[in-house]
Amino acid sequence: MDVAERVAELRARGIVPGLTVVLVGDDPASAVYVGSKERTCIELGMHGETIRRPADITQEGLLAIIDQLNASSNVHGILVQMPLPKHIDSDEVVRRIRPDKDVDGFHPVNVGKLWIGERNGFAPCTPAGVLYMLQAHNVQTSGAQCVIVGRSNIVGKPMAALMVQPGVDSTVTVSHSRTRDLAEQTRRADILIVAAGRAEMVTADMIKPGAVVIDVGMNRIADPSKKSGSRLVGDVAFEAARGVASLITPVPGGVGKMTIAMLMANTVRAAAQSSQREQSAS
Ligand code: NAP
């Protein structure tokens, strides 16, 4: 069942899945991401709300907002848009969100559930979207050599957890800036997932012919031919790589769209799980 159908089913039972995004400061890129999250919620018939606060909000002020959202029965998913201003302790903010409303999947409880395979937790949206995409395209993951470039808590590490879990069954290598001979690793990959944040660093000669290449990177580079003076590129040199790979995701328009879709799916599941808990408590 797709997300819109699940929303309709919940609404028929009087539950409107609700996502609240907290946006601190006026970073233009963050404002764009938050805007599209709110729009997608509304398109799907969900309740989407953004709480905007100035960059000089205190740690206590931000934690108080999280506490209110934790307590609200209309809010099923809470997302604090990163990055936060330097004076805010982001780890404390993430840990304050109730794990059952942490639809971003960054709370340590959800990170633990992901690694031990407990399915009622939430996986981070970008890696979950990548896995969904691979499965939707019938990519053979079982027994495949999957090489991930990047080991962040947002993408690389949870991606590894998802690819190695039983049922997905890839053999996973996680590489990073200290990896010796990166190209030697990437050339072994049947599935290459790149999340390094380095514009076009993976070149065609680093890709095994026929590999599936997922480009998570989003890098803005100068381009005087554009009206804006810049354009978005991935971590993979797309034009050359598409001649070598069997499947490859473009940037923009690839992984980014999946991230929002998975956020919506997590919020709908949070709403369904919350209604189940209420029913079993009554
Ligand atoms: P991050 O926290 O900066 O992590 C980057 C990782 O790449 C680090 O583990 C780093 O290694 C590794 N790395 C950097 N340079 C490398 C090199 N030359 N060789 C091998 N490894 C290298 O970034 P992130 O948050 O994971 O994001 C990665 C990219 O994905 C960014 O471009 C970001 O904008 C994009 N992104 C896109 C979406 C989406 O929805 N499409 C979502 C999230 C992120 P060390 O650990 O050794 O430093």
GROMACS .gro file of C-alpha atoms and ligand atoms in nm:
model
  330
    1MET     CA    1   0.000   0.000   0.000
    2ASP     CA    2   0.142   0.342  -0.084
    3VAL     CA    3   0.167   0.634   0.157
    4ALA     CA    4  -0.137   0.824   0.021
    5GLU     CA    5  -0.354   0.512   0.060
    6ARG     CA    6  -0.234   0.459   0.417
    7VAL     CA    7  -0.308   0.825   0.497
    8ALA     CA    8  -0.662   0.782   0.358
    9GLU     CA    9  -0.712   0.467   0.566
   10LEU     CA   10  -0.597   0.642   0.885
   11ARG     CA   11  -0.808   0.950   0.810
   12ALA     CA   12  -1.113   0.725   0.772
   13ARG     CA   13  -1.046   0.618   1.131
   14GLY     CA   14  -1.021   0.983   1.243
   15ILE     CA   15  -0.640   0.997   1.258
   16VAL     CA   16  -0.459   1.265   1.057
   17PRO     CA   17  -0.086   1.181   1.053
   18GLY     CA   18   0.101   1.494   1.159
   19LEU     CA   19   0.462   1.599   1.104
   20THR     CA   20   0.609   1.905   1.275
   21VAL     CA   21   0.939   2.043   1.152
   22VAL     CA   22   1.138   2.281   1.371
   23LEU     CA   23   1.347   2.526   1.169
   24VAL     CA   24   1.598   2.744   1.351
   25GLY     CA   25   1.761   3.039   1.176
   26ASP     CA   26   1.736   3.148   0.814
   27ASP     CA   27   1.966   2.917   0.618
   28PRO     CA   28   1.818   2.933   0.263
   29ALA     CA   29   1.892   2.565   0.179
   30SER     CA   30   1.721   2.449   0.501
   31ALA     CA   31   1.421   2.672   0.422
   32VAL     CA   32   1.387   2.502   0.080
   33TYR     CA   33   1.401   2.150   0.232
   34VAL     CA   34   1.149   2.240   0.501
   35GLY     CA   35   0.914   2.400   0.247
   36SER     CA   36   0.906   2.085   0.035
   37LYS     CA   37   0.843   1.865   0.340
   38GLU     CA   38   0.545   2.079   0.443
   39ARG     CA   39   0.409   2.084   0.086
   40THR     CA   40   0.438   1.706   0.050
   41CYS     CA   41   0.252   1.653   0.379
   42ILE     CA   42  -0.034   1.868   0.260
   43GLU     CA   43  -0.045   1.699  -0.084
   44LEU     CA   44  -0.076   1.361   0.089
   45GLY     CA   45  -0.358   1.473   0.319
   46MET     CA   46  -0.136   1.482   0.627
   47HIS     CA   47  -0.097   1.765   0.875
   48GLY     CA   48   0.231   1.947   0.808
   49GLU     CA   49   0.348   2.229   1.029
   50THR     CA   50   0.673   2.422   1.056
   51ILE     CA   51   0.778   2.599   1.375
   52ARG     CA   52   1.025   2.874   1.285
   53ARG     CA   53   1.254   3.026   1.546
   54PRO     CA   54   1.538   3.280   1.515
   55ALA     CA   55   1.903   3.165   1.520
   56ASP     CA   56   1.957   3.309   1.867
   57ILE     CA   57   1.708   3.075   2.037
   58THR     CA   58   1.851   2.926   2.358
   59GLN     CA   59   1.912   2.556   2.416
   60GLU     CA   60   1.641   2.561   2.686
   61GLY     CA   61   1.397   2.737   2.452
   62LEU     CA   62   1.448   2.475   2.183
   63LEU     CA   63   1.419   2.186   2.430
   64ALA     CA   64   1.093   2.334   2.561
   65ILE     CA   65   0.949   2.325   2.207
   66ILE     CA   66   1.050   1.959   2.172
   67ASP     CA   67   0.885   1.882   2.508
   68GLN     CA   68   0.558   2.039   2.390
   69LEU     CA   69   0.566   1.843   2.065
   70ASN     CA   70   0.648   1.522   2.252
   71ALA     CA   71   0.335   1.575   2.462
   72SER     CA   72   0.099   1.670   2.176
   73SER     CA   73  -0.128   1.389   2.059
   74ASN     CA   74  -0.171   1.550   1.714
   75VAL     CA   75   0.201   1.539   1.642
   76HIS     CA   76   0.319   1.195   1.531
   77GLY     CA   77   0.654   1.290   1.382
   78ILE     CA   78   0.907   1.553   1.492
   79LEU     CA   79   1.199   1.666   1.281
   80VAL     CA   80   1.453   1.930   1.380
   81GLN     CA   81   1.614   2.062   1.063
   82MET     CA   82   1.993   2.038   1.074
   83PRO     CA   83   2.235   2.206   1.091
   84LEU     CA   84   2.154   2.397   1.410
   85PRO     CA   85   2.343   2.713   1.513
   86LYS     CA   86   2.682   2.646   1.676
   87HIS     CA   87   2.570   2.738   2.029
   88ILE     CA   88   2.305   2.462   2.028
   89ASP     CA   89   2.398   2.109   2.138
   90SER     CA   90   2.238   1.911   1.852
   91ASP     CA   91   2.296   1.574   2.020
   92GLU     CA   92   2.096   1.683   2.325
   93VAL     CA   93   1.816   1.811   2.100
   94VAL     CA   94   1.795   1.483   1.907
   95ARG     CA   95   1.798   1.280   2.229
   96ARG     CA   96   1.511   1.490   2.366
   97ILE     CA   97   1.273   1.381   2.086
   98ARG     CA   98   1.060   1.083   2.189
   99PRO     CA   99   1.200   0.784   1.998
  100ASP     CA  100   0.850   0.692   1.879
  101LYS     CA  101   0.818   1.039   1.719
  102ASP     CA  102   1.175   1.050   1.587
  103VAL     CA  103   1.084   1.001   1.220
  104ASP     CA  104   1.435   1.112   1.114
  105GLY     CA  105   1.572   0.800   1.287
  106PHE     CA  106   1.863   0.974   1.459
  107HIS     CA  107   1.776   0.906   1.825
  108PRO     CA  108   2.015   0.648   1.975
  109VAL     CA  109   1.719   0.417   2.048
  110ASN     CA  110   1.630   0.410   1.677
  111VAL     CA  111   1.995   0.370   1.577
  112GLY     CA  112   2.016   0.067   1.809
  113LYS     CA  113   1.689  -0.080   1.677
  114LEU     CA  114   1.817  -0.045   1.321
  115TRP     CA  115   2.134  -0.241   1.396
  116ILE     CA  116   1.962  -0.519   1.591
  117GLY     CA  117   1.685  -0.548   1.332
  118GLU     CA  118   1.392  -0.437   1.549
  119ARG     CA  119   1.142  -0.319   1.293
  120ASN     CA  120   0.926  -0.089   1.502
  121GLY     CA  121   1.200   0.177   1.505
  122PHE     CA  122   1.270   0.435   1.235
  123ALA     CA  123   1.557   0.415   0.988
  124PRO     CA  124   1.708   0.744   0.867
  125CYS     CA  125   1.520   0.859   0.559
  126THR     CA  126   1.801   0.894   0.304
  127PRO     CA  127   1.947   0.544   0.342
  128ALA     CA  128   1.596   0.397   0.373
  129GLY     CA  129   1.507   0.570   0.046
  130VAL     CA  130   1.817   0.427  -0.123
  131LEU     CA  131   1.725   0.073  -0.017
  132TYR     CA  132   1.365   0.127  -0.131
  133MET     CA  133   1.492   0.244  -0.469
  134LEU     CA  134   1.721  -0.060  -0.508
  135GLN     CA  135   1.437  -0.297  -0.423
  136ALA     CA  136   1.188  -0.113  -0.648
  137HIS     CA  137   1.430  -0.164  -0.938
  138ASN     CA  138   1.479  -0.533  -0.851
  139VAL     CA  139   1.849  -0.488  -0.790
  140GLN     CA  140   1.998  -0.814  -0.663
  141THR     CA  141   2.125  -0.721  -0.316
  142SER     CA  142   2.168  -1.071  -0.177
  143GLY     CA  143   2.533  -1.172  -0.191
  144ALA     CA  144   2.624  -0.847  -0.372
  145GLN     CA  145   2.939  -0.656  -0.290
  146CYS     CA  146   2.812  -0.320  -0.166
  147VAL     CA  147   3.069  -0.047  -0.119
  148ILE     CA  148   2.962   0.269   0.063
  149VAL     CA  149   3.175   0.582   0.043
  150GLY     CA  150   3.119   0.787   0.361
  151ARG     CA  151   3.060   0.689   0.724
  152SER     CA  152   2.838   0.967   0.859
  153ASN     CA  153   2.564   0.892   1.110
  154ILE     CA  154   2.311   1.037   0.866
  155VAL     CA  155   2.395   0.835   0.557
  156GLY     CA  156   2.699   0.603   0.550
  157LYS     CA  157   2.660   0.409   0.876
  158PRO     CA  158   2.280   0.355   0.863
  159MET     CA  159   2.318   0.261   0.496
  160ALA     CA  160   2.560  -0.012   0.601
  161ALA     CA  161   2.315  -0.133   0.867
  162LEU     CA  162   2.036  -0.160   0.610
  163MET     CA  163   2.242  -0.333   0.341
  164VAL     CA  164   2.380  -0.598   0.576
  165GLN     CA  165   2.050  -0.687   0.745
  166PRO     CA  166   1.906  -1.034   0.686
  167GLY     CA  167   1.678  -1.023   0.384
  168VAL     CA  168   1.895  -0.764   0.209
  169ASP     CA  169   2.212  -0.970   0.259
  170SER     CA  170   2.481  -0.763   0.089
  171THR     CA  171   2.845  -0.790   0.185
  172VAL     CA  172   2.926  -0.437   0.293
  173THR     CA  173   3.244  -0.228   0.287
  174VAL     CA  174   3.233   0.120   0.439
  175SER     CA  175   3.507   0.351   0.313
  176HIS     CA  176   3.600   0.701   0.428
  177SER     CA  177   3.867   0.967   0.403
  178ARG     CA  178   4.132   0.739   0.558
  179THR     CA  179   4.063   0.447   0.324
  180ARG     CA  180   4.376   0.341   0.140
  181ASP     CA  181   4.324   0.327  -0.238
  182LEU     CA  182   3.956   0.418  -0.259
  183ALA     CA  183   3.937   0.324  -0.628
  184GLU     CA  184   4.044  -0.033  -0.545
  185GLN     CA  185   3.740  -0.056  -0.315
  186THR     CA  186   3.490   0.112  -0.544
  187ARG     CA  187   3.590  -0.107  -0.842
  188ARG     CA  188   3.487  -0.418  -0.645
  189ALA     CA  189   3.134  -0.287  -0.595
  190ASP     CA  190   2.828  -0.445  -0.754
  191ILE     CA  191   2.637  -0.172  -0.571
  192LEU     CA  192   2.826   0.152  -0.513
  193ILE     CA  193   2.666   0.408  -0.280
  194VAL     CA  194   2.848   0.739  -0.260
  195ALA     CA  195   2.782   0.988   0.021
  196ALA     CA  196   3.103   1.186   0.065
  197GLY     CA  197   2.994   1.542  -0.018
  198ARG     CA  198   3.279   1.584  -0.271
  199ALA     CA  199   3.169   1.709  -0.613
  200GLU     CA  200   3.219   1.445  -0.886
  201MET     CA  201   3.494   1.265  -0.693
  202VAL     CA  202   3.394   0.921  -0.826
  203THR     CA  203   3.506   0.901  -1.186
  204ALA     CA  204   3.408   0.641  -1.449
  205ASP     CA  205   3.735   0.447  -1.406
  206MET     CA  206   3.645   0.385  -1.039
  207ILE     CA  207   3.327   0.196  -1.133
  208LYS     CA  208   3.297  -0.172  -1.220
  209PRO     CA  209   3.122  -0.217  -1.557
  210GLY     CA  210   2.756  -0.298  -1.495
  211ALA     CA  211   2.755  -0.177  -1.135
  212VAL     CA  212   2.453  -0.005  -0.980
  213VAL     CA  213   2.559   0.343  -0.868
  214ILE     CA  214   2.365   0.546  -0.615
  215ASP     CA  215   2.480   0.905  -0.580
  216VAL     CA  216   2.369   1.060  -0.251
  217GLY     CA  217   2.595   1.366  -0.279
  218MET     CA  218   2.455   1.714  -0.330
  219ASN     CA  219   2.719   1.975  -0.401
  220ARG     CA  220   2.669   2.327  -0.531
  221ILE     CA  221   2.942   2.429  -0.774
  222ALA     CA  222   3.004   2.753  -0.959
  223ASP     CA  223   2.861   2.766  -1.313
  224PRO     CA  224   2.871   3.105  -1.482
  225SER     CA  225   2.643   2.975  -1.761
  226LYS     CA  226   2.354   2.951  -1.512
  227LYS     CA  227   2.143   3.251  -1.414
  228SER     CA  228   2.202   3.168  -1.047
  229GLY     CA  229   2.579   3.133  -1.111
  230SER     CA  230   2.584   2.779  -0.973
  231ARG     CA  231   2.439   2.430  -1.015
  232LEU     CA  232   2.393   2.112  -0.814
  233VAL     CA  233   2.610   1.809  -0.885
  234GLY     CA  234   2.653   1.475  -0.712
  235ASP     CA  235   2.960   1.294  -0.586
  236VAL     CA  236   2.978   1.094  -0.909
  237ALA     CA  237   3.087   1.234  -1.248
  238PHE     CA  238   2.748   1.143  -1.395
  239GLU     CA  239   2.795   1.182  -1.772
  240ALA     CA  240   3.099   0.951  -1.791
  241ALA     CA  241   2.973   0.714  -1.522
  242ARG     CA  242   2.640   0.646  -1.694
  243GLY     CA  243   2.831   0.476  -1.976
  244VAL     CA  244   2.983   0.224  -1.731
  245ALA     CA  245   2.707   0.167  -1.475
  246SER     CA  246   2.399  -0.047  -1.545
  247LEU     CA  247   2.185   0.186  -1.331
  248ILE     CA  248   2.274   0.526  -1.188
  249THR     CA  249   2.083   0.796  -1.000
  250PRO     CA  250   2.099   1.156  -1.123
  251VAL     CA  251   2.156   1.466  -0.909
  252PRO     CA  252   1.925   1.644  -0.865
  253GLY     CA  253   1.613   1.429  -0.896
  254GLY     CA  254   1.744   1.098  -0.763
  255VAL     CA  255   1.796   1.017  -0.397
  256GLY     CA  256   1.672   1.356  -0.272
  257LYS     CA  257   1.312   1.283  -0.372
  258MET     CA  258   1.323   0.944  -0.198
  259THR     CA  259   1.434   1.106   0.127
  260ILE     CA  260   1.112   1.307   0.154
  261ALA     CA  261   0.901   1.006   0.052
  262MET     CA  262   1.054   0.797   0.333
  263LEU     CA  263   0.998   1.078   0.582
  264MET     CA  264   0.629   1.070   0.496
  265ALA     CA  265   0.620   0.690   0.523
  266ASN     CA  266   0.787   0.705   0.867
  267THR     CA  267   0.537   0.967   0.986
  268VAL     CA  268   0.241   0.760   0.871
  269ARG     CA  269   0.383   0.455   1.052
  270ALA     CA  270   0.441   0.666   1.365
  271ALA     CA  271   0.072   0.768   1.355
  272ALA     CA  272  -0.043   0.408   1.305
  273GLN     CA  273   0.179   0.281   1.589
  274SER     CA  274   0.056   0.557   1.818
  275SER     CA  275  -0.308   0.465   1.751
  276GLN     CA  276  -0.229   0.096   1.817
  277ARG     CA  277  -0.069   0.189   2.151
  278GLU     CA  278  -0.375   0.396   2.247
  279GLN     CA  279  -0.608   0.110   2.157
  280SER     CA  280  -0.416  -0.147   2.357
  281ALA     CA  281  -0.400   0.093   2.656
  282SER     CA  282  -0.778   0.145   2.657
  283NAP     P1  283   2.944   1.413   0.600
  283NAP     O1  284   2.889   1.403   0.737
  283NAP     O2  285   3.033   1.527   0.563
  283NAP     O3  286   3.025   1.277   0.573
  283NAP     C1  287   3.101   1.259   0.457
  283NAP     C2  288   3.171   1.126   0.464
  283NAP     O4  289   3.246   1.109   0.343
  283NAP     C3  290   3.269   1.114   0.581
  283NAP     O5  291   3.258   0.987   0.640
  283NAP     C4  292   3.405   1.132   0.514
  283NAP     O6  293   3.510   1.057   0.574
  283NAP     C5  294   3.380   1.074   0.375
  283NAP     N1  295   3.470   1.133   0.277
  283NAP     C6  296   3.491   1.264   0.254
  283NAP     N2  297   3.584   1.280   0.157
  283NAP     C7  298   3.621   1.155   0.119
  283NAP     C8  299   3.715   1.104   0.028
  283NAP     N3  300   3.790   1.185  -0.050
  283NAP     N4  301   3.728   0.970   0.015
  283NAP     C9  302   3.652   0.887   0.092
  283NAP     N5  303   3.564   0.929   0.182
  283NAP    C10  304   3.547   1.062   0.196
  283NAP     O7  305   2.830   1.411   0.491
  283NAP     P2  306   2.683   1.341   0.490
  283NAP     O8  307   2.594   1.416   0.579
  283NAP     O9  308   2.697   1.194   0.505
  283NAP    O10  309   2.640   1.375   0.341
  283NAP    C11  310   2.715   1.329   0.230
  283NAP    C12  311   2.661   1.392   0.103
  283NAP    O11  312   2.526   1.350   0.085
  283NAP    C13  313   2.656   1.546   0.105
  283NAP    O12  314   2.681   1.593  -0.025
  283NAP    C14  315   2.513   1.576   0.144
  283NAP    O13  316   2.469   1.702   0.096
  283NAP    C15  317   2.441   1.464   0.075
  283NAP     N6  318   2.313   1.429   0.136
  283NAP    C16  319   2.206   1.418   0.053
  283NAP    C17  320   2.083   1.383   0.105
  283NAP    C18  321   1.966   1.369   0.011
  283NAP    O14  322   1.853   1.370   0.055
  283NAP     N7  323   1.992   1.354  -0.118
  283NAP    C19  324   2.066   1.359   0.240
  283NAP    C20  325   2.179   1.365   0.324
  283NAP    C21  326   2.302   1.400   0.269
  283NAP     P3  327   3.561   1.087   0.726
  283NAP    O15  328   3.456   1.029   0.816
  283NAP    O16  329   3.690   1.015   0.733
  283NAP    O17  330   3.573   1.235   0.737
   0.00000   0.00000   0.00000
